[in-house]
Amino acid sequence: MPARRVSSITRRMMVGMGFPLAALALLLGVGGAVTINEVVEGVNDRLLGASARAIAETLALENDEVTLDLPASALGMLENDARDNVYYSVWANGELLTGYPDLPRVSTLPDDDGEMVYQYAYYRDYRIRIAAVARKVPRINRPVIVEVAETLEARHALRDRMLVALAILEVLLIAVSLGLLPLAVRWGLAPLKRVLSAMGTRREADFTPLSLDYVPVELRGLVGAFNGLLGRLDAAMQGIRRFTADASHQMRTPLSILRAHVAALRSAKLPAGPAQQSLTDIDAATGRLQRLLTQLLALARAEGAREGGPDLRRPADLAEIARAASVEHAPQAVKMGIDLHFEAPEQAVAILSQPDLAGELVGNLIDNAIRYNRAKGVVTVTVLGDGAVIVEDEGPGIPPDARATAFERFGRLAPDRGREGSGLGLAIVRALADSLGAEVELADRGALPGLRVTVRFPTVSTGVDTTS
């Protein structure tokens, strides 16, 4: 079954609003055209009827004959810029008194005094509009019929001008509406963008519910469901971390006992052979497992600190933190034949951090640099006055295309496959950096082999007391 094409909400809203708007504009256009035609007909018919009545008002009976005085204003009121032709006729008792004898007569003659009848007809190859009015004259049996007709050029010209104006207004209405519609759609979707921004800018593993204060009514169900999902994810992650921490903690005691027994067996000086090799393998395996459990505990602690909660950071001295971490790992460097160098300014480097977590972060970097260094290599720990610490080694480094995934759990690069390690060091560093608001950057050492890791901590003013 082919996948359905996914369209944007903006496009759907524009289509959903544009088609009704176009239909409404078309309906208004049709209705406007009908109204314009009726208005033009009504105005011109009133003028035409007024002209016929003005002639009818002059009818009189003199010496038993119907007379009329055709006023100039009666036909003059029909003059217009289109120079329409005007025709008239007056009929009494079926005889023409005056006017055009071949002017068509209306099909239904009016018979009440003052009754007006309008009708279209053709005269001399022109379409005309006729107004016929009946006028009763004393001692005349049948009403006198007065007809006035005119051609339709003026009506058509006026109607066309009004229709063109209506069309221009319709086009302007549609153009302005289509121009404003995207702005209206974007304005309407602004709350959705704020929700998306709140979702996208939160830190990793931040499961705090989204605030509903700025969420419109239509989106509250969606945001509520998202908050429910966050709550379930938070509970699941808390359970995983508790399990990891509890399992790691519970396994440390039997591992310590196992390593103590291995040490006791070593002191018994077993003869060289399979038994001695097995004892060596058990000792190495328990050491690796103990380190793995220690790092799992550190990772659970780092991710727990990253979850948010109260900000426990305080002013601290980065130089002292890095120096203590270097001293702690100095025996490890000596054991593995690595030369560990430490450089820092004489004055305190004030940062805003949690000293124990910052020390654990720097310690993991030093531990990685020692483990993944070359034989008899050098590890350099440098503290800068701007709140940054740099840890460099002379190992194989990390290729640029692999640095994006270097912070993943249990990530091991190809050159590190045969080295002792768990692949959790940089994952712990990233989790601790996120919880402390620090930035971690991996880079080459220029032309020299190895890896340079730079961690930039938030700084405080140098006048802050870092001993508190």
Coordinates of C-alpha atoms in Angstrom, one line a residue:
M1 CA 0.0 0.0 0.0
P2 CA 1.6 3.3 -1.0
A3 CA 2.4 5.8 1.7
R4 CA 0.1 8.8 1.9
R5 CA 1.7 12.1 1.0
V6 CA 2.2 14.2 4.1
S7 CA 1.2 17.9 3.6
S8 CA 2.0 20.8 5.8
I9 CA -0.5 22.3 8.2
T10 CA 0.0 25.7 6.6
R11 CA -0.8 24.4 3.2
R12 CA -3.9 22.6 4.4
M13 CA -5.1 25.7 6.2
M14 CA -4.6 27.8 3.2
V15 CA -6.4 25.4 0.9
G16 CA -9.2 24.9 3.5
M17 CA -9.6 28.7 3.8
G18 CA -8.8 29.7 0.2
F19 CA -11.4 27.6 -1.5
P20 CA -14.3 28.8 0.7
L21 CA -13.0 32.4 0.2
A22 CA -12.9 31.9 -3.6
A23 CA -16.4 30.4 -3.5
L24 CA -17.6 33.3 -1.4
A25 CA -16.0 35.8 -3.8
L26 CA -17.6 34.1 -6.7
L27 CA -21.0 34.2 -5.0
L28 CA -20.6 37.8 -4.1
G29 CA -19.6 38.5 -7.7
V30 CA -22.7 36.8 -9.1
G31 CA -24.9 38.5 -6.6
G32 CA -23.3 41.8 -7.2
A33 CA -23.8 41.5 -11.0
V34 CA -27.5 40.7 -10.5
T35 CA -27.9 43.6 -8.2
I36 CA -26.1 46.0 -10.5
N37 CA -28.3 44.9 -13.4
E38 CA -31.5 45.4 -11.3
V39 CA -30.3 48.8 -10.1
V40 CA -29.4 50.0 -13.6
E41 CA -32.7 48.8 -14.9
G42 CA -34.7 50.4 -12.0
V43 CA -33.0 53.8 -12.3
N44 CA -33.4 54.0 -16.1
D45 CA -36.9 52.7 -16.0
R46 CA -37.9 55.4 -13.5
L47 CA -36.5 58.0 -15.8
L48 CA -38.3 56.5 -18.8
G49 CA -41.5 56.2 -16.8
A50 CA -41.2 59.8 -15.6
S51 CA -40.8 61.0 -19.2
A52 CA -44.0 59.1 -20.2
R53 CA -45.9 60.6 -17.2
A54 CA -44.7 64.1 -18.0
I55 CA -46.2 63.7 -21.5
A56 CA -49.4 62.1 -20.2
E57 CA -49.9 65.0 -17.7
T58 CA -50.4 67.4 -20.6
L59 CA -53.3 65.5 -22.2
A60 CA -56.6 67.4 -22.4
L61 CA -59.9 67.5 -24.3
E62 CA -60.7 70.5 -26.4
N63 CA -63.6 70.6 -28.7
D64 CA -64.1 66.9 -28.3
E65 CA -60.6 66.3 -29.4
V66 CA -57.6 65.1 -27.3
T67 CA -54.8 67.6 -27.3
L68 CA -51.4 67.5 -25.6
D69 CA -48.6 70.0 -25.2
L70 CA -45.3 68.0 -25.6
P71 CA -42.9 69.6 -23.1
A72 CA -39.2 69.7 -24.0
S73 CA -38.2 68.5 -20.5
A74 CA -40.2 65.3 -21.0
L75 CA -37.8 63.9 -23.5
G76 CA -34.8 66.0 -22.4
M77 CA -34.6 64.1 -19.1
L78 CA -33.6 61.0 -21.2
E79 CA -30.5 62.7 -22.7
N80 CA -27.2 61.0 -21.8
D81 CA -23.6 60.8 -22.9
A82 CA -24.3 57.7 -24.9
R83 CA -26.7 59.7 -27.0
D84 CA -29.5 57.1 -27.0
N85 CA -32.3 57.5 -29.5
V86 CA -35.6 58.4 -28.0
Y87 CA -39.0 57.6 -29.5
Y88 CA -42.6 58.2 -28.5
S89 CA -46.2 57.7 -29.5
V90 CA -49.6 58.8 -28.2
W91 CA -52.6 56.6 -29.0
A92 CA -56.3 57.5 -28.3
N93 CA -59.1 55.2 -29.2
G94 CA -56.8 53.1 -31.3
E95 CA -55.6 56.1 -33.3
L96 CA -52.2 57.7 -33.3
L97 CA -52.3 61.3 -32.1
T98 CA -48.6 62.0 -32.5
G99 CA -45.2 60.3 -32.5
Y100 CA -43.7 57.4 -34.4
P101 CA -46.4 55.3 -36.0
D102 CA -44.2 52.2 -36.4
L103 CA -43.0 52.2 -32.8
P104 CA -43.9 48.8 -31.4
R105 CA -46.7 48.8 -28.9
V106 CA -46.5 46.9 -25.6
S107 CA -48.1 43.5 -25.7
T108 CA -50.3 44.2 -22.6
L109 CA -51.7 47.7 -22.7
P110 CA -52.3 49.4 -19.3
D111 CA -56.0 50.2 -18.7
D112 CA -56.0 51.9 -15.3
D113 CA -55.3 55.6 -15.0
G114 CA -51.6 56.1 -14.2
E115 CA -50.8 52.4 -14.7
M116 CA -47.2 51.9 -16.1
V117 CA -46.1 48.9 -18.2
Y118 CA -42.4 48.3 -19.3
Q119 CA -41.3 46.0 -22.1
Y120 CA -38.3 45.3 -24.3
A121 CA -38.6 45.3 -28.1
Y122 CA -36.7 45.8 -31.3
Y123 CA -37.1 48.9 -33.4
R124 CA -35.0 49.9 -36.4
D125 CA -32.5 47.1 -35.7
Y126 CA -32.0 48.4 -32.1
R127 CA -33.1 46.8 -28.9
I128 CA -35.2 49.3 -27.0
R129 CA -37.0 49.7 -23.7
I130 CA -40.6 50.9 -23.8
A131 CA -42.5 52.5 -21.0
A132 CA -46.3 52.8 -21.6
V133 CA -48.6 54.7 -19.3
A134 CA -52.5 55.0 -19.4
R135 CA -54.2 58.3 -19.0
K136 CA -58.0 58.7 -18.7
V137 CA -59.3 61.8 -20.4
P138 CA -63.0 62.9 -19.7
R139 CA -65.5 61.8 -22.3
I140 CA -63.0 59.4 -23.9
N141 CA -64.1 55.8 -23.6
R142 CA -60.7 54.2 -23.5
P143 CA -57.6 55.5 -21.8
V144 CA -55.0 57.3 -23.8
I145 CA -51.8 55.3 -24.1
V146 CA -48.5 57.2 -24.0
E147 CA -45.4 55.3 -25.0
V148 CA -41.8 56.5 -24.7
A149 CA -38.9 54.3 -25.8
E150 CA -35.1 54.6 -25.8
T151 CA -32.2 52.5 -27.0
L152 CA -30.0 50.8 -24.4
E153 CA -26.5 52.1 -25.0
A154 CA -26.4 54.2 -21.8
R155 CA -27.8 51.3 -19.7
H156 CA -25.2 48.9 -21.1
A157 CA -22.4 51.4 -20.6
L158 CA -23.4 52.1 -17.0
R159 CA -23.8 48.4 -16.2
D160 CA -20.5 47.6 -17.8
R161 CA -18.7 50.3 -15.8
M162 CA -20.2 49.0 -12.6
L163 CA -19.4 45.4 -13.5
V164 CA -15.8 46.3 -14.2
A165 CA -15.6 48.1 -10.9
L166 CA -17.1 45.1 -9.2
A167 CA -14.6 42.8 -10.9
I168 CA -11.7 45.0 -9.9
L169 CA -12.9 45.0 -6.3
E170 CA -13.3 41.2 -6.4
V171 CA -9.7 40.8 -7.7
L172 CA -8.4 43.2 -5.1
L173 CA -10.3 41.3 -2.4
I174 CA -8.9 37.9 -3.5
A175 CA -5.4 39.3 -3.9
V176 CA -5.4 41.0 -0.5
S177 CA -6.9 37.9 1.1
L178 CA -4.4 35.6 -0.4
G179 CA -1.6 37.9 0.6
L180 CA -2.9 38.2 4.2
L181 CA -3.9 34.5 4.5
P182 CA -0.3 33.2 5.0
L183 CA 0.3 35.8 7.7
A184 CA -2.9 34.9 9.4
V185 CA -2.0 31.2 9.2
R186 CA 1.4 31.9 10.6
W187 CA -0.1 34.0 13.4
G188 CA -2.6 31.2 14.1
L189 CA 0.2 28.6 14.2
A190 CA 2.5 30.7 16.5
P191 CA 1.3 28.9 19.6
L192 CA 2.2 25.6 18.0
K193 CA 5.7 26.9 17.1
R194 CA 6.1 28.0 20.8
V195 CA 5.2 24.5 21.9
L196 CA 7.6 23.0 19.4
S197 CA 10.3 25.4 20.5
A198 CA 9.7 24.4 24.1
M199 CA 10.1 20.7 23.1
G200 CA 13.2 21.3 21.0
T201 CA 15.2 23.5 23.3
R202 CA 14.9 21.3 26.4
R203 CA 18.0 19.4 27.5
E204 CA 18.4 15.7 26.8
A205 CA 16.7 13.5 29.3
D206 CA 14.7 16.4 30.6
F207 CA 11.2 14.9 31.4
T208 CA 9.7 17.9 33.1
P209 CA 6.1 18.5 31.8
L210 CA 5.5 21.4 29.5
S211 CA 3.7 24.4 30.9
L212 CA 0.0 24.8 29.7
D213 CA 0.0 28.6 30.4
Y214 CA 0.7 29.6 26.8
V215 CA -0.9 26.6 25.1
P216 CA -4.2 27.3 23.3
V217 CA -7.2 25.2 24.0
E218 CA -7.0 23.2 20.8
L219 CA -3.5 22.0 21.6
R220 CA -3.9 21.3 25.3
G221 CA -5.0 17.7 24.6
L222 CA -1.9 17.1 22.6
V223 CA 0.4 18.7 25.1
G224 CA -1.3 16.9 27.9
A225 CA -0.7 13.6 26.1
F226 CA 2.9 14.6 25.5
N227 CA 3.3 15.4 29.2
G228 CA 1.8 12.0 30.1
L229 CA 4.4 10.3 27.8
L230 CA 7.2 12.3 29.4
G231 CA 6.0 11.1 32.8
R232 CA 6.0 7.5 31.7
L233 CA 9.4 7.9 30.1
D234 CA 10.7 9.6 33.3
A235 CA 9.4 6.7 35.4
A236 CA 11.0 4.2 33.1
M237 CA 14.3 5.9 33.1
Q238 CA 14.3 6.3 36.8
G239 CA 13.6 2.6 37.1
I240 CA 16.5 1.7 34.8
R241 CA 18.9 4.0 36.6
R242 CA 17.8 2.6 40.0
F243 CA 18.3 -0.9 38.7
T244 CA 21.7 -0.1 37.3
A245 CA 22.8 1.7 40.5
D246 CA 21.4 -1.0 42.8
A247 CA 22.8 -3.9 40.7
S248 CA 26.2 -2.3 40.4
H249 CA 26.3 -1.5 44.1
Q250 CA 25.1 -5.0 45.1
M251 CA 27.7 -6.6 42.8
R252 CA 30.6 -4.6 44.2
T253 CA 30.7 -6.5 47.5
P254 CA 30.9 -10.1 46.0
L255 CA 33.5 -8.8 43.5
S256 CA 35.6 -7.4 46.3
I257 CA 35.4 -10.7 48.1
L258 CA 36.3 -12.5 44.9
R259 CA 39.3 -10.3 44.3
A260 CA 40.4 -10.8 47.9
H261 CA 40.3 -14.6 47.4
V262 CA 42.3 -14.2 44.1
A263 CA 44.9 -12.2 46.0
A264 CA 45.0 -14.9 48.7
L265 CA 45.5 -17.6 46.1
R266 CA 48.3 -15.5 44.5
S267 CA 50.0 -15.3 47.8
A268 CA 50.0 -19.1 48.0
K269 CA 52.3 -19.1 45.0
L270 CA 50.6 -21.7 42.8
P271 CA 53.0 -23.5 40.4
A272 CA 53.2 -22.1 36.9
G273 CA 50.8 -23.7 34.5
P274 CA 47.1 -23.8 33.7
A275 CA 46.1 -23.0 37.3
Q276 CA 48.3 -19.9 37.5
Q277 CA 47.0 -18.7 34.0
S278 CA 43.4 -19.2 35.1
L279 CA 44.0 -17.2 38.2
T280 CA 45.5 -14.4 36.2
D281 CA 42.5 -14.4 33.8
I282 CA 40.0 -14.4 36.7
D283 CA 41.9 -11.5 38.3
A284 CA 41.8 -9.5 35.1
A285 CA 38.2 -10.3 34.4
T286 CA 37.1 -9.3 37.9
G287 CA 39.1 -6.1 37.6
R288 CA 37.4 -5.2 34.3
L289 CA 34.0 -6.0 35.8
Q290 CA 34.7 -4.0 38.9
R291 CA 35.7 -1.0 36.7
L292 CA 32.6 -1.5 34.6
L293 CA 30.3 -1.4 37.6
T294 CA 32.1 1.7 39.0
Q295 CA 31.5 3.5 35.7
L296 CA 27.9 2.3 35.5
L297 CA 27.4 3.9 38.9
A298 CA 29.1 7.0 37.8
L299 CA 26.9 7.2 34.7
A300 CA 23.7 6.7 36.7
R301 CA 24.8 9.4 39.0
A302 CA 25.7 11.8 36.1
E303 CA 22.4 11.2 34.4
G304 CA 20.5 11.7 37.6
A305 CA 22.3 15.0 38.0
R306 CA 21.4 15.9 34.4
E307 CA 17.6 15.5 35.1
G308 CA 17.3 19.0 36.5
G309 CA 15.9 19.7 40.0
P310 CA 17.6 22.4 42.1
D311 CA 20.7 24.0 40.8
L312 CA 23.4 22.9 43.2
R313 CA 26.3 24.6 41.4
R314 CA 28.4 27.1 43.4
P315 CA 31.7 29.0 42.8
A316 CA 34.7 26.6 42.7
D317 CA 38.3 26.7 41.7
L318 CA 38.9 24.8 38.4
A319 CA 42.6 24.7 38.9
E320 CA 42.3 23.0 42.3
I321 CA 39.6 20.5 40.9
A322 CA 41.9 19.6 37.9
R323 CA 44.9 19.3 40.2
A324 CA 43.2 16.9 42.6
A325 CA 42.0 14.7 39.6
S326 CA 45.5 14.6 38.2
V327 CA 47.0 13.6 41.6
E328 CA 44.3 10.9 42.0
H329 CA 45.3 9.4 38.6
A330 CA 49.0 9.8 38.9
P331 CA 49.5 6.2 40.3
Q332 CA 47.6 4.8 37.3
A333 CA 49.8 6.8 34.9
V334 CA 53.0 5.5 36.6
K335 CA 51.7 1.9 36.6
M336 CA 51.0 2.2 32.8
G337 CA 54.3 4.0 32.0
I338 CA 52.5 7.3 31.0
D339 CA 54.0 10.7 31.8
L340 CA 51.3 12.9 33.3
H341 CA 51.8 16.7 33.1
F342 CA 49.7 19.3 34.8
E343 CA 49.7 23.1 34.0
A344 CA 47.5 25.7 35.6
P345 CA 47.7 29.5 36.5
E346 CA 48.9 30.4 39.9
Q347 CA 45.7 32.3 40.7
A348 CA 42.3 30.6 41.2
V349 CA 40.2 30.0 38.1
A350 CA 36.6 30.7 39.3
I351 CA 33.9 28.6 37.7
L352 CA 30.2 27.9 38.5
S353 CA 30.0 24.1 39.1
Q354 CA 29.6 21.2 41.5
P355 CA 33.2 20.4 42.5
D356 CA 32.7 16.7 43.0
L357 CA 31.0 16.2 39.6
A358 CA 33.5 18.5 37.9
G359 CA 36.3 16.5 39.4
E360 CA 34.7 13.3 38.2
L361 CA 34.4 14.8 34.7
V362 CA 38.1 15.8 34.5
G363 CA 39.1 12.4 36.1
N364 CA 37.3 10.5 33.4
L365 CA 39.1 12.5 30.7
I366 CA 42.4 11.8 32.4
D367 CA 41.6 8.1 32.8
N368 CA 40.7 7.9 29.0
A369 CA 43.8 9.7 28.0
I370 CA 46.0 7.3 30.1
R371 CA 44.2 4.1 28.9
Y372 CA 44.1 5.0 25.2
N373 CA 47.6 6.5 25.0
R374 CA 50.6 5.1 23.2
A375 CA 53.2 3.2 25.2
K376 CA 55.3 5.6 27.2
G377 CA 53.2 8.5 26.0
V378 CA 52.4 11.8 27.6
V379 CA 49.1 13.1 29.0
T380 CA 48.9 16.9 29.5
V381 CA 46.2 18.5 31.7
T382 CA 46.0 22.3 31.1
V383 CA 43.8 24.7 33.0
L384 CA 43.1 28.0 31.2
G385 CA 42.1 31.3 32.9
D386 CA 38.8 31.5 31.0
G387 CA 37.3 28.5 32.7
A388 CA 38.4 25.8 30.3
V389 CA 40.4 22.6 31.0
I390 CA 42.3 20.8 28.1
V391 CA 43.3 17.1 28.3
E392 CA 45.7 15.9 25.6
D393 CA 47.1 12.5 24.8
E394 CA 49.4 11.0 22.2
G395 CA 47.1 8.1 21.3
P396 CA 45.4 7.3 18.0
G397 CA 42.8 10.0 18.5
I398 CA 39.3 10.0 17.2
P399 CA 38.6 10.6 13.4
P400 CA 36.3 13.6 12.7
D401 CA 33.6 11.4 11.2
A402 CA 33.4 9.3 14.4
R403 CA 33.3 12.2 16.9
A404 CA 29.5 12.6 16.7
T405 CA 29.0 9.0 18.1
A406 CA 32.0 9.0 20.4
F407 CA 29.9 10.0 23.4
E408 CA 27.5 7.0 23.0
R409 CA 27.4 4.3 25.6
F410 CA 29.8 1.4 25.0
G411 CA 31.1 3.1 21.9
R412 CA 34.5 1.6 21.0
L413 CA 36.5 2.8 18.0
A414 CA 38.4 0.3 15.8
P415 CA 41.8 1.3 17.1
D416 CA 40.6 0.7 20.7
R417 CA 39.2 -2.8 20.3
G418 CA 42.2 -4.5 21.9
R419 CA 42.6 -2.0 24.8
E420 CA 41.1 -2.4 28.3
G421 CA 38.0 -0.2 28.7
S422 CA 34.3 -0.2 28.9
G423 CA 33.4 2.5 26.3
L424 CA 31.6 4.5 29.0
G425 CA 34.2 7.2 29.7
L426 CA 33.0 9.8 27.2
A427 CA 29.4 9.0 27.8
I428 CA 29.9 9.9 31.5
V429 CA 31.8 13.0 30.5
R430 CA 28.9 14.2 28.3
A431 CA 26.3 13.4 30.9
L432 CA 28.3 15.3 33.6
A433 CA 28.9 18.2 31.2
D434 CA 25.2 18.5 30.5
S435 CA 24.3 18.5 34.1
L436 CA 26.9 21.2 34.9
G437 CA 26.1 23.4 31.9
A438 CA 29.6 22.8 30.4
E439 CA 30.6 22.3 26.8
V440 CA 32.8 19.5 25.5
E441 CA 34.8 19.7 22.3
L442 CA 36.9 16.9 20.6
A443 CA 39.7 18.0 18.3
D444 CA 43.1 17.0 16.8
R445 CA 46.4 18.2 18.2
G446 CA 47.3 19.9 15.0
A447 CA 50.3 18.2 13.4
L448 CA 50.9 16.0 16.5
P449 CA 49.2 12.7 17.0
G450 CA 46.6 12.2 19.6
L451 CA 43.4 13.8 20.9
R452 CA 42.6 17.1 22.5
V453 CA 39.5 17.4 24.7
T454 CA 38.4 20.8 25.8
V455 CA 35.8 21.4 28.5
R456 CA 34.5 24.9 29.0
F457 CA 32.7 25.6 32.3
P458 CA 30.4 28.5 33.2
T459 CA 32.5 31.2 34.9
V460 CA 31.9 33.6 37.7
S461 CA 33.7 36.9 38.5
T462 CA 37.2 36.5 39.8
G463 CA 36.2 38.3 43.0
V464 CA 34.0 35.4 44.1
D465 CA 35.3 33.4 47.0
T466 CA 35.9 29.8 45.8
T467 CA 36.7 28.4 49.1
S468 CA 33.2 28.4 50.4

